[in-house]
PDB file of C-alpha atoms in Angstrom:
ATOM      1  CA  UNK A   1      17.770  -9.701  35.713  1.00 54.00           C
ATOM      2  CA  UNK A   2      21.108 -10.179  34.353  1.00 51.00           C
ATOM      3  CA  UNK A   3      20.564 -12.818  31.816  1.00 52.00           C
ATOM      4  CA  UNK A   4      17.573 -10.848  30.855  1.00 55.00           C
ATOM      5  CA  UNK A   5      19.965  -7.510  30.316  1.00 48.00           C
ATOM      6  CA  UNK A   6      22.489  -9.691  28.318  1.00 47.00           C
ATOM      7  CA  UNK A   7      19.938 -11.474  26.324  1.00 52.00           C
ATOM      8  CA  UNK A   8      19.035  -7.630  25.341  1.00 56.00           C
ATOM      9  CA  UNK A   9      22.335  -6.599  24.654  1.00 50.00           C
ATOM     10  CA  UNK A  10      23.158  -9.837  22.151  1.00 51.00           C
ATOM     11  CA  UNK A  11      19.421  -9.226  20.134  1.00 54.00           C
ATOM     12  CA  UNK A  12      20.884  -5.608  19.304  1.00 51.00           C
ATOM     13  CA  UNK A  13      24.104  -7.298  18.610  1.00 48.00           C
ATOM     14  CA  UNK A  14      22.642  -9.349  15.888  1.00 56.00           C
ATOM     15  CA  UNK A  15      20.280  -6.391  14.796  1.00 50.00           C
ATOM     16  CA  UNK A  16      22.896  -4.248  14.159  1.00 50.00           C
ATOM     17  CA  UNK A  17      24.746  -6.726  11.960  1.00 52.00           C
ATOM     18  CA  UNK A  18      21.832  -7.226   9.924  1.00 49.00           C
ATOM     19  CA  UNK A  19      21.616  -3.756   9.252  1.00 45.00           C
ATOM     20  CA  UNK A  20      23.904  -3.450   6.480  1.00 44.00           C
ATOM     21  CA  UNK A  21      22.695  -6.238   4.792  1.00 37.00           C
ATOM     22  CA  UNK A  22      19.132  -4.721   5.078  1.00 35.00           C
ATOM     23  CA  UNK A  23      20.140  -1.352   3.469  1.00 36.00           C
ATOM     24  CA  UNK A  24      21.952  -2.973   0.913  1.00 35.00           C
ATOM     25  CA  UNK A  25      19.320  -5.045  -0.051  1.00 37.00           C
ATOM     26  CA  UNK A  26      17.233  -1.800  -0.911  1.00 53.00           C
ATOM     27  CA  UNK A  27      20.452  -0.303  -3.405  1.00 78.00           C
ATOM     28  CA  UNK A  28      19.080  -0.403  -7.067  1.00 88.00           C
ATOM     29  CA  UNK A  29      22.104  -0.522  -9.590  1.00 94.00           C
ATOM     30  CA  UNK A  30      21.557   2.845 -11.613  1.00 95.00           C
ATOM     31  CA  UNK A  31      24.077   1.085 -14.468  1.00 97.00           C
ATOM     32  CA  UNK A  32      25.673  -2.140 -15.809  1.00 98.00           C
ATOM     33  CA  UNK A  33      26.015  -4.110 -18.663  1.00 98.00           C
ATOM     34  CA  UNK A  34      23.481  -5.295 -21.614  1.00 98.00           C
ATOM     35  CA  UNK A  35      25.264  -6.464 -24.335  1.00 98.00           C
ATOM     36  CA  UNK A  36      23.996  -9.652 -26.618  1.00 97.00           C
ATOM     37  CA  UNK A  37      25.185 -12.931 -25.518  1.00 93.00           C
ATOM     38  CA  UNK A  38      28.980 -13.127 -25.940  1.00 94.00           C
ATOM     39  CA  UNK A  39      29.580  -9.666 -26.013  1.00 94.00           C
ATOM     40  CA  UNK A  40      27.801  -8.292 -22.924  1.00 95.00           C
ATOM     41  CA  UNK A  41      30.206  -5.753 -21.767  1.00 97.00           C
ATOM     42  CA  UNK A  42      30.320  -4.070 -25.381  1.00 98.00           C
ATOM     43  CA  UNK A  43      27.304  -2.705 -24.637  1.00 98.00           C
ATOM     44  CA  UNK A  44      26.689  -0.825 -21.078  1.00 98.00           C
ATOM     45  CA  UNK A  45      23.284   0.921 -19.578  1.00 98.00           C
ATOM     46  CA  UNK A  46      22.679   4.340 -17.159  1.00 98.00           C
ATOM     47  CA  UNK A  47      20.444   5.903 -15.357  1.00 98.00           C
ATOM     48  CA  UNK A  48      20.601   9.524 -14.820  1.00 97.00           C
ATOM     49  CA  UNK A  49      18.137  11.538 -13.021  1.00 97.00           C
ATOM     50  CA  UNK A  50      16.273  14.338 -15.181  1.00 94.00           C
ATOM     51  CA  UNK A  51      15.090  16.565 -12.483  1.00 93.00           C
ATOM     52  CA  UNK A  52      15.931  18.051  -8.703  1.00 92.00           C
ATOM     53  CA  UNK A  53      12.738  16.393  -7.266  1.00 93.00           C
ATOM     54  CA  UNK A  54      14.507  13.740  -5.376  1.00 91.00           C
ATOM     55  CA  UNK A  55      11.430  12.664  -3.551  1.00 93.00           C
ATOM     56  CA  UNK A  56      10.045  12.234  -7.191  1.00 94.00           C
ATOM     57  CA  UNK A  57      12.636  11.680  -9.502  1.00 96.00           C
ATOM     58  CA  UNK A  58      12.853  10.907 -13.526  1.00 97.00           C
ATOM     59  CA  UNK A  59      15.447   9.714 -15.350  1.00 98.00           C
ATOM     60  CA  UNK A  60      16.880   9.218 -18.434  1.00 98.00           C
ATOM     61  CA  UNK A  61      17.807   5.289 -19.571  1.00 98.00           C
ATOM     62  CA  UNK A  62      20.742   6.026 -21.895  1.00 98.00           C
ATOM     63  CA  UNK A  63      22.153   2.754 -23.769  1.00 98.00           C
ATOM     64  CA  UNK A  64      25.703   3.190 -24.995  1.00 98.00           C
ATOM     65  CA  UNK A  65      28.944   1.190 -26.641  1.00 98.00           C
ATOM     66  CA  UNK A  66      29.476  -1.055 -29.688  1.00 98.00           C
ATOM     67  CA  UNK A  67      27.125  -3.735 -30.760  1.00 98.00           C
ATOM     68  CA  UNK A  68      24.359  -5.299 -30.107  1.00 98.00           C
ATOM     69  CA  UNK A  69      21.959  -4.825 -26.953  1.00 98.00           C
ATOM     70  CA  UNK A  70      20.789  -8.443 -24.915  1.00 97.00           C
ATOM     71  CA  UNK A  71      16.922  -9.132 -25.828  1.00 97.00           C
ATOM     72  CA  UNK A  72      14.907  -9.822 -23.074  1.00 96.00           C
ATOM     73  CA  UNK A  73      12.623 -12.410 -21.956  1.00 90.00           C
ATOM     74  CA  UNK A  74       9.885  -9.940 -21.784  1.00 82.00           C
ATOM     75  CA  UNK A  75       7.486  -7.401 -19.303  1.00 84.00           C
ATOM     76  CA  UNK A  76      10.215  -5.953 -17.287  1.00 85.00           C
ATOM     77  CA  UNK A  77      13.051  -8.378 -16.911  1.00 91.00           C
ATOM     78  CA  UNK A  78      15.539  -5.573 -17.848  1.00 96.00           C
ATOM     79  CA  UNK A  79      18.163  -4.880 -15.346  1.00 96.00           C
ATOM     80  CA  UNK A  80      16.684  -1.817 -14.948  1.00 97.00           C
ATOM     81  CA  UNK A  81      13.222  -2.863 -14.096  1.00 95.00           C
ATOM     82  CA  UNK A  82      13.051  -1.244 -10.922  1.00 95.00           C
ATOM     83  CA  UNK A  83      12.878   2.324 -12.282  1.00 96.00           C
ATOM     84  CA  UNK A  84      10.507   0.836 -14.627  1.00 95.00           C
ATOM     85  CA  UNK A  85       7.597   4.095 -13.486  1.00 96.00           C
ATOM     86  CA  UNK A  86      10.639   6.608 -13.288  1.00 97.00           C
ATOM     87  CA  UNK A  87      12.088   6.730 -16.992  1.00 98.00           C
ATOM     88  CA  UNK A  88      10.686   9.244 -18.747  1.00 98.00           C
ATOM     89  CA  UNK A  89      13.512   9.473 -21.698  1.00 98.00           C
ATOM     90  CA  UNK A  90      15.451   6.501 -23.401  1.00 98.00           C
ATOM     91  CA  UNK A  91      18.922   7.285 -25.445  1.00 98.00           C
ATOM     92  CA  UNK A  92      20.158   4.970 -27.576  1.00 98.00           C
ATOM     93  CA  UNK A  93      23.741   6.039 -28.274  1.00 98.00           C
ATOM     94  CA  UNK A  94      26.152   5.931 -31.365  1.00 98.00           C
ATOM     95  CA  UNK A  95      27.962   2.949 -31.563  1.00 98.00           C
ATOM     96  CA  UNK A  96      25.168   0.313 -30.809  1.00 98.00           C
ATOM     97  CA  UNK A  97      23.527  -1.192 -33.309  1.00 98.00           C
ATOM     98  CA  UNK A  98      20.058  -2.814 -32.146  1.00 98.00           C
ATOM     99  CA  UNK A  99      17.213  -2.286 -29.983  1.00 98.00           C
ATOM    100  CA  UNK A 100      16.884  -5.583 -27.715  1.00 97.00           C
ATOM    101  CA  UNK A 101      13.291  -7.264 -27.975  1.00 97.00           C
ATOM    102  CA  UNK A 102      11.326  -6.332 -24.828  1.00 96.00           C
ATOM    103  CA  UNK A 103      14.037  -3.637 -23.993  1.00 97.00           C
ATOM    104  CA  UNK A 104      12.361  -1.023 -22.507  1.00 97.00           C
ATOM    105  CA  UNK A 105       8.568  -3.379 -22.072  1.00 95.00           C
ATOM    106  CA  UNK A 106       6.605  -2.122 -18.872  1.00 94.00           C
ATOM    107  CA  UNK A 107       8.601   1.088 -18.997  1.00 95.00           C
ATOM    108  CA  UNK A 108       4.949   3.213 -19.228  1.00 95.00           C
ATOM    109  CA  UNK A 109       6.394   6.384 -18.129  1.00 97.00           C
ATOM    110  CA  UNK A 110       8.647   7.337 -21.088  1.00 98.00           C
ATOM    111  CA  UNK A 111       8.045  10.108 -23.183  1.00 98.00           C
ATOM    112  CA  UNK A 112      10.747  10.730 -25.518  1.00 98.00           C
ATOM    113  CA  UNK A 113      12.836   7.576 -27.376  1.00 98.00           C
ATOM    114  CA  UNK A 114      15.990   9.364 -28.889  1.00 98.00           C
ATOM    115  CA  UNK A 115      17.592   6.449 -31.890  1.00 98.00           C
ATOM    116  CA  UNK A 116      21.497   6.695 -32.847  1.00 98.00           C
ATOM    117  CA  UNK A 117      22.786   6.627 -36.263  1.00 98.00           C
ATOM    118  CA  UNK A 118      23.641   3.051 -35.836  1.00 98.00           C
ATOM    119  CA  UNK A 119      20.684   1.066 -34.939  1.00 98.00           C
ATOM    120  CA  UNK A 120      19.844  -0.984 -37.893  1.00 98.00           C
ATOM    121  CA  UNK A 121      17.165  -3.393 -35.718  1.00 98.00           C
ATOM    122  CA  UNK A 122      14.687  -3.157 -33.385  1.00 98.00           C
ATOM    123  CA  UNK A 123      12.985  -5.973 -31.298  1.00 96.00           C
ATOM    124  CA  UNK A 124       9.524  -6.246 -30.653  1.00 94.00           C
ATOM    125  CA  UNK A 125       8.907  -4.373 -27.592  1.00 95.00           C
ATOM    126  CA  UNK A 126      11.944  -2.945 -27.839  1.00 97.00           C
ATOM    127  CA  UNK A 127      10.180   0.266 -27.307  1.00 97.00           C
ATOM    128  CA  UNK A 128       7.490   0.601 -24.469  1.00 96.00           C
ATOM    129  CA  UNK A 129       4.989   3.123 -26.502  1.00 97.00           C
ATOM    130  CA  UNK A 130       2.703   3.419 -24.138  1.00 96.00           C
ATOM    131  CA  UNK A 131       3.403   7.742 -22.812  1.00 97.00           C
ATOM    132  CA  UNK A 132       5.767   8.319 -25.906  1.00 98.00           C
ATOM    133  CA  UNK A 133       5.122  11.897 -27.405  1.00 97.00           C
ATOM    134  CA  UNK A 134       8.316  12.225 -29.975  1.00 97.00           C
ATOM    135  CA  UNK A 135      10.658   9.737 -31.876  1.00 98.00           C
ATOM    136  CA  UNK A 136      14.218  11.475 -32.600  1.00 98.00           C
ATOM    137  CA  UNK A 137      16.389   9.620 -35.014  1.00 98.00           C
ATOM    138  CA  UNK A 138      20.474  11.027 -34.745  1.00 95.00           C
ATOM    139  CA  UNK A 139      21.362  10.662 -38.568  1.00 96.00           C
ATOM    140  CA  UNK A 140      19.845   7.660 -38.313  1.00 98.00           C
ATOM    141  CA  UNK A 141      18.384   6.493 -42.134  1.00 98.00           C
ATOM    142  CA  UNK A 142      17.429   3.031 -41.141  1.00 98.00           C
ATOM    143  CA  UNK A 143      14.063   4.678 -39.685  1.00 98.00           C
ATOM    144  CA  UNK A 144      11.830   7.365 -40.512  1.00 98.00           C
ATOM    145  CA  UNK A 145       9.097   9.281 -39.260  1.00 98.00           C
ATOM    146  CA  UNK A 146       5.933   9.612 -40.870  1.00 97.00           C
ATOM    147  CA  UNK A 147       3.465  11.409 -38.920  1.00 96.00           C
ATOM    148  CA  UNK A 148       4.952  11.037 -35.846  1.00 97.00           C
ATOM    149  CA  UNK A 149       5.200   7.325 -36.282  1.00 98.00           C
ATOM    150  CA  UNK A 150       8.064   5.789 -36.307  1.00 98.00           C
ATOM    151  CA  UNK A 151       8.783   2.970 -39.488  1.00 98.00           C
ATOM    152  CA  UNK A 152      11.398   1.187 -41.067  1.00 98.00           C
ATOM    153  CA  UNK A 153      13.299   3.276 -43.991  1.00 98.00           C
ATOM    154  CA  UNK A 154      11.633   0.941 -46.776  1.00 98.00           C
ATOM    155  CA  UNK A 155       8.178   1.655 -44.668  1.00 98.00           C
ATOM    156  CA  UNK A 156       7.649  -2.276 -44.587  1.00 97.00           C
ATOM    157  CA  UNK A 157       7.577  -2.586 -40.858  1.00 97.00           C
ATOM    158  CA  UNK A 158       5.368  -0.144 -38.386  1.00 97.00           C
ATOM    159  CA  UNK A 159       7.734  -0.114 -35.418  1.00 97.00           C
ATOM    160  CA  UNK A 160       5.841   2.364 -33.247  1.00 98.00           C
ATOM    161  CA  UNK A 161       2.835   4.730 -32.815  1.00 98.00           C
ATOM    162  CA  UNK A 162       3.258   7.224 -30.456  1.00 97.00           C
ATOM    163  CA  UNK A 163       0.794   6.368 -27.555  1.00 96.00           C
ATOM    164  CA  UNK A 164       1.342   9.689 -25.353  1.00 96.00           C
ATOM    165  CA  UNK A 165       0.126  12.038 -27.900  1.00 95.00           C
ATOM    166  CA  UNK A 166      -3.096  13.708 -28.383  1.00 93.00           C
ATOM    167  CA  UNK A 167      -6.046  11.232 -29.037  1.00 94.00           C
ATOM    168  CA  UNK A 168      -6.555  11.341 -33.117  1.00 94.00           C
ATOM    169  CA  UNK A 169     -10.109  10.883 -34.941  1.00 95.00           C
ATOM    170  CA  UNK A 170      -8.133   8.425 -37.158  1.00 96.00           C
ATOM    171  CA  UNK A 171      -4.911   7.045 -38.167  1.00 97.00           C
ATOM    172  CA  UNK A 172      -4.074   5.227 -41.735  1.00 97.00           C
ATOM    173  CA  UNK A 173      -1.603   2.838 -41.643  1.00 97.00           C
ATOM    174  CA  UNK A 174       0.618   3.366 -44.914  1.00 97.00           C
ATOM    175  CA  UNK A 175      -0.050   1.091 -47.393  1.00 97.00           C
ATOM    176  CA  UNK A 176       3.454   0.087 -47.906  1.00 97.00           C
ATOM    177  CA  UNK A 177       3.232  -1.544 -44.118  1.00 97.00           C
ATOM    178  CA  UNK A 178       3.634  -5.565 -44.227  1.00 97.00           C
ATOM    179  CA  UNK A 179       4.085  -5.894 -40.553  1.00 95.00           C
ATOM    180  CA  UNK A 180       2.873  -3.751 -37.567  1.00 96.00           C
ATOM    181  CA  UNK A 181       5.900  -4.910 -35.078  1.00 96.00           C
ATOM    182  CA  UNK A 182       5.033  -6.415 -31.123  1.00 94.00           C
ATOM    183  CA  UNK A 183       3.679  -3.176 -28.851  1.00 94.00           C
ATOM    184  CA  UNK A 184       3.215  -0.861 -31.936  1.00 96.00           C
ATOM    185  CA  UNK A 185       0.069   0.570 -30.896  1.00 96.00           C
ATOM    186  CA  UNK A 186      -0.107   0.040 -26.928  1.00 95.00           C
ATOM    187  CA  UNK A 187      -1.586   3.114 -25.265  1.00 95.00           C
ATOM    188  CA  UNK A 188      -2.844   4.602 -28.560  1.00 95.00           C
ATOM    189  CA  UNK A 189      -5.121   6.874 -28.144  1.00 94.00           C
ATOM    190  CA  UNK A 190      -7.301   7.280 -31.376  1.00 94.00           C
ATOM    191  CA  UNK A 191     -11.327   6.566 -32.358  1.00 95.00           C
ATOM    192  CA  UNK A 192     -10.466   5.071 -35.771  1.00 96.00           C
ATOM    193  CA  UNK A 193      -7.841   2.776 -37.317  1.00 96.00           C
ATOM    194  CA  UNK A 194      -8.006   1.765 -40.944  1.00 96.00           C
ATOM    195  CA  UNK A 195      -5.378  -1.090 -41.779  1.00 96.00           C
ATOM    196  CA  UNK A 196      -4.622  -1.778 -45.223  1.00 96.00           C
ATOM    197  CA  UNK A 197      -4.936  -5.366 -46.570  1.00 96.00           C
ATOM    198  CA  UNK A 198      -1.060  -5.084 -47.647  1.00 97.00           C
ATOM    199  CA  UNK A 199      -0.466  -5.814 -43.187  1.00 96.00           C
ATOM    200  CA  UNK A 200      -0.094  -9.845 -43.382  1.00 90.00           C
ATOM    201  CA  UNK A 201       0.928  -9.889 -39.345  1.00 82.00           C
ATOM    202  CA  UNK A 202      -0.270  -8.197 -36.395  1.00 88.00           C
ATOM    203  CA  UNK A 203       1.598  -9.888 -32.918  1.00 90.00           C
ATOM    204  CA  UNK A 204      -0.438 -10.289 -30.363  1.00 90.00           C
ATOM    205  CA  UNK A 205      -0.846  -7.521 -27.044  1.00 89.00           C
ATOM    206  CA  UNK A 206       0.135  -5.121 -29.899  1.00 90.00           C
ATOM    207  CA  UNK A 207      -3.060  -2.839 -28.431  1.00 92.00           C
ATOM    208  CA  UNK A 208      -2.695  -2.713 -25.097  1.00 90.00           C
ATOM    209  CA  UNK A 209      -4.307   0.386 -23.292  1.00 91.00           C
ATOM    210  CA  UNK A 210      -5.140   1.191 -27.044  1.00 92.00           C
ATOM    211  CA  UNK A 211      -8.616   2.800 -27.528  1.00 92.00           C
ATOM    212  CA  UNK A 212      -9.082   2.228 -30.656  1.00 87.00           C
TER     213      UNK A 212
END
């Protein structure tokens, strides 16, 4: 009966020192670096949480710093992956100067994609398009917005449709568009789509969810 007692007593033992482990294996960072190769602490990312639902909470991806961002290898291998249903709103601060390929790929939930002054690039899939309602560019003349749609200044490149707004009877691409960038159109919601022979290069899963 007493080996039996002790042999109890040393199993909680060794429970309880697995416990912190445990629990800290279920901590998800909420910030950290994502600078390009070389540079990755010029460039830093945070989560922070949009509402007071903390059952259900949002958040806001804000990317910040000087530089660069890292690209990605692709469908959520972003440090912040994990929150990947959760972020509803991604900043892009002042300061850095690209959007990463695949930098926010997989994040479906996001709504809003706010661009600094200073991003002069962004990679394909750099925006996940998928529930996005409004582009916001912060003095930034790189870009522009036609129709909602976001597009290089010189309105050779198609970055990104907005997938989360109201389904259209039609969109016209411009006929200044040479390229329609990787994830343009994913979760477009539209019945027609008329693309002008000027478009030499449509990537491929660039209509995803799209029901065109």
């Amino acid at each position: 009966m007493k080996k039996r007692f002790l042999a109890w007593i040393l199993a909680l033992v060794m429970l309880a020192a697995l416990l912190p482990t445990a629990v800290l294996a279920e901590d998800k960072p909420t910030s950290g670096t994502c600078g390009a190769a070389g540079s990755e602490s010029s460039v830093t990312w945070k989560l922070e949480q949009n509402n007071d639902d903390n059952d259900n909470p949002t958040y806001t991806l804000t990317i910040s710093g000087t530089g660069a961002m890292a690209d990605y290898a692709g469908w959520r291998k972003q440090p912040w992956n994990s929150y990947h249903d959760q972020i509803t709103r991604f900043v892009v601060e002042d300061g850095v100067t690209t959007i990463g390929q695949s930098a926010t790929d997989g994040m479906n939930a996001i709504e809003e994609v706010v661009i600094g002054k200073d991003v002069a690039e962004i990679g394909g899939f750099g925006i996940c398009t998928v529930s996005v309602k409004k582009f916001v560019l912060n003095g930034n003349t790189n870009f522009k917005i036609v129709d909602g749609v976001l597009l290089t200044e010189n309105g050779k490149t198609l970055i990104a449709y907005p997938g989360g707004r109201e389904t259209a009877e039609e969109y016209v691409i411009p006929s200044t568009v040479t390229t329609i960038l990787g994830g343009a159109f994913n979760g477009a919601d539209m019945k027609n789509l008329y693309v002008p022979s000027s478009v030499t290069s449509i990537p491929n899963w660039s209509f995803q969810q799209c029901s065109v």
